[in-house]
Amino acid sequence: MVIDAHRRVVAIDGPAGAGKSTIAKALASRLNMKYLDTGAMYRAITFEAMLRELDLDDQSAVTHLAQDCDLHVGIDRVIINGHDATQAIRGSEVTGNVSKVAANSGVRTEMRLRQQEWATAHGGGVIEGRDIATVVFPDAVLKVFLTASPEVRAQRRVDQHGGNVTEIASAIAERDLLDSTRADSPLVSSFDAVVVDTSNRTVEDVVDEIESMFFERNR
Ligand code: DC
């Protein structure tokens, strides 16, 4: 039962700005599946830890917060311990600190557990993140690793949230480095993932390709 639900997961991993959220949401809607943004979970823990003025280097304190929090990540709302963090988790303060929280093994263990429970409760879904294919759902029916050139990724972030392309590009590069060199479940393409470069392609075109792969696997 649990394993079956985990097999009905489509894993979408990749670095910031590769198009994960846009593609994963559109795909979930096409396939009539639920959607989970696991990055929003790490962002929400970061938000709550900052609100409580915890020392983010205090791994044990932040882990306890993650274990004890009431966290709801929906399609358009993120609520943690009754606080609506939907807007704040996209702000520069949370964005600047989230890699540190995401490198905390205690936090990762708790988030993985919650992600697996979510998939079991929903009978699978389209789940985006960094370690979804490699660690959280190794049995996922389809694993996609989305990429895009650094220039395209920075420009997309600027289009979404404003800012200066050069500064955003360097912030993205710094976050990629932290995410891909951390000891616990670093950002890496799974050996059995399909790598899809989204640079200069429309959302519809990319979603069409992934949808075809999904139907191919489910024939
Ligand atoms: O996708 P995003 O930018 O919202 O992710 C926020 C941070 O969380 C980013 O530093 C990567 C990290 N993350 C992670 O380590 N594992 C995941 N499954 C999802 C996100």
Short mmCIF file of C-alpha atoms in Angstrom, two decimals, residues 33-160:
data_model
loop_
_atom_site.label_atom_id
_atom_site.label_comp_id
_atom_site.label_asym_id
_atom_site.label_seq_id
_atom_site.Cartn_x
_atom_site.Cartn_y
_atom_site.Cartn_z
CA MET A 33 -2.36 14.50 -9.44
CA LYS A 34 -1.55 16.37 -6.24
CA TYR A 35 1.53 18.63 -6.13
CA LEU A 36 4.07 19.11 -3.34
CA ASP A 37 6.82 21.76 -3.22
CA THR A 38 9.39 20.36 -0.78
CA GLY A 39 11.57 23.49 -1.05
CA ALA A 40 8.69 25.38 0.58
CA MET A 41 8.96 23.00 3.55
CA TYR A 42 12.65 23.87 4.13
CA ARG A 43 11.83 27.54 3.59
CA ALA A 44 9.00 27.40 6.16
CA ILE A 45 11.29 25.86 8.79
CA THR A 46 13.84 28.61 8.07
CA PHE A 47 11.12 31.28 8.42
CA GLU A 48 9.91 29.90 11.76
CA ALA A 49 13.45 29.50 13.11
CA MET A 50 14.22 33.12 12.21
CA LEU A 51 10.93 34.29 13.74
CA ARG A 52 11.93 32.58 16.98
CA GLU A 53 15.43 34.04 16.68
CA LEU A 54 17.03 30.62 16.86
CA ASP A 55 20.71 30.33 16.03
CA LEU A 56 20.56 28.55 12.64
CA ASP A 57 23.92 26.94 13.42
CA ASP A 58 22.36 25.27 16.45
CA GLN A 59 21.42 22.07 14.62
CA SER A 60 19.69 20.51 17.57
CA ALA A 61 17.42 23.51 18.25
CA VAL A 62 16.40 23.77 14.58
CA THR A 63 15.84 20.00 14.38
CA HIS A 64 13.52 20.14 17.41
CA LEU A 65 11.58 22.95 15.81
CA ALA A 66 11.21 20.87 12.61
CA GLN A 67 10.07 17.81 14.57
CA ASP A 68 7.52 19.70 16.64
CA CYS A 69 6.06 22.11 14.09
CA ASP A 70 2.61 22.02 12.60
CA LEU A 71 3.39 22.50 8.90
CA HIS A 72 0.95 22.74 6.04
CA VAL A 73 2.27 23.21 2.50
CA GLY A 74 -0.63 23.58 0.08
CA ILE A 75 -0.75 24.60 -3.57
CA ASP A 76 -1.06 28.30 -2.74
CA ARG A 77 -0.59 28.61 1.04
CA VAL A 78 2.21 27.74 3.45
CA ILE A 79 1.23 27.76 7.11
CA ILE A 80 3.62 26.95 9.95
CA ASN A 81 2.48 26.90 13.57
CA GLY A 82 -0.52 29.01 12.58
CA HIS A 83 1.60 31.68 10.82
CA ASP A 84 0.89 32.32 7.17
CA ALA A 85 4.41 32.23 5.72
CA THR A 86 3.35 32.17 2.04
CA GLN A 87 4.94 35.53 1.16
CA ALA A 88 7.81 35.61 3.65
CA ILE A 89 9.33 32.29 2.54
CA ARG A 90 10.05 33.83 -0.89
CA GLY A 91 11.80 36.88 0.58
CA SER A 92 15.54 37.46 0.47
CA GLU A 93 16.08 36.82 4.21
CA VAL A 94 14.67 33.30 4.07
CA THR A 95 16.27 32.65 0.67
CA GLY A 96 19.66 33.71 2.05
CA ASN A 97 19.46 31.30 4.99
CA VAL A 98 17.55 28.29 3.69
CA SER A 99 20.61 26.36 2.43
CA LYS A 100 21.96 26.24 5.97
CA VAL A 101 18.72 24.80 7.31
CA ALA A 102 18.45 22.38 4.37
CA ALA A 103 21.95 21.07 5.19
CA ASN A 104 20.83 20.10 8.71
CA SER A 105 20.49 16.28 8.75
CA GLY A 106 17.97 16.29 11.58
CA VAL A 107 15.72 18.64 9.63
CA ARG A 108 16.12 16.55 6.45
CA THR A 109 15.19 13.31 8.21
CA GLU A 110 12.00 14.89 9.53
CA MET A 111 11.06 16.51 6.21
CA ARG A 112 11.63 13.26 4.28
CA LEU A 113 9.36 11.43 6.65
CA ARG A 114 6.64 14.04 6.19
CA GLN A 115 7.07 13.94 2.40
CA GLN A 116 6.68 10.14 2.39
CA GLU A 117 3.61 10.38 4.62
CA TRP A 118 2.16 13.01 2.27
CA ALA A 119 2.60 10.68 -0.74
CA THR A 120 1.01 7.80 1.13
CA ALA A 121 -1.95 9.97 2.17
CA HIS A 122 -2.49 11.27 -1.39
CA GLY A 123 -1.76 8.07 -3.31
CA GLY A 124 1.33 9.58 -4.95
CA GLY A 125 1.75 12.97 -6.62
CA VAL A 126 4.11 15.26 -8.48
CA ILE A 127 6.84 16.21 -5.99
CA GLU A 128 9.59 18.73 -6.62
CA GLY A 129 12.83 19.24 -4.74
CA ARG A 130 16.50 18.31 -4.79
CA ASP A 131 16.66 14.75 -3.41
CA ILE A 132 13.23 13.42 -4.36
CA ALA A 133 14.49 10.85 -6.88
CA THR A 134 17.76 9.99 -5.16
CA VAL A 135 16.67 9.65 -1.54
CA VAL A 136 13.01 10.27 -0.72
CA PHE A 137 11.28 8.24 -3.46
CA PRO A 138 13.82 5.90 -5.07
CA ASP A 139 10.84 3.87 -6.44
CA ALA A 140 9.22 6.86 -8.21
CA VAL A 141 7.62 5.86 -11.51
CA LEU A 142 9.29 8.76 -13.30
CA LYS A 143 12.33 10.82 -12.29
CA VAL A 144 13.07 14.07 -14.07
CA PHE A 145 16.11 16.27 -13.47
CA LEU A 146 15.39 19.74 -14.84
CA THR A 147 18.25 22.04 -15.79
CA ALA A 148 18.68 25.36 -17.58
CA SER A 149 21.66 27.55 -18.38
CA PRO A 150 22.82 29.85 -15.52
CA GLU A 151 21.83 32.95 -17.53
CA VAL A 152 18.29 31.68 -18.15
CA ARG A 153 17.88 30.66 -14.51
CA ALA A 154 18.95 34.08 -13.21
CA GLN A 155 16.71 35.88 -15.70
CA ARG A 156 13.69 33.79 -14.63
CA ARG A 157 14.24 34.70 -10.98
CA VAL A 158 14.46 38.40 -11.90
CA ASP A 159 11.25 38.12 -13.94
CA GLN A 160 9.49 36.50 -10.95
#
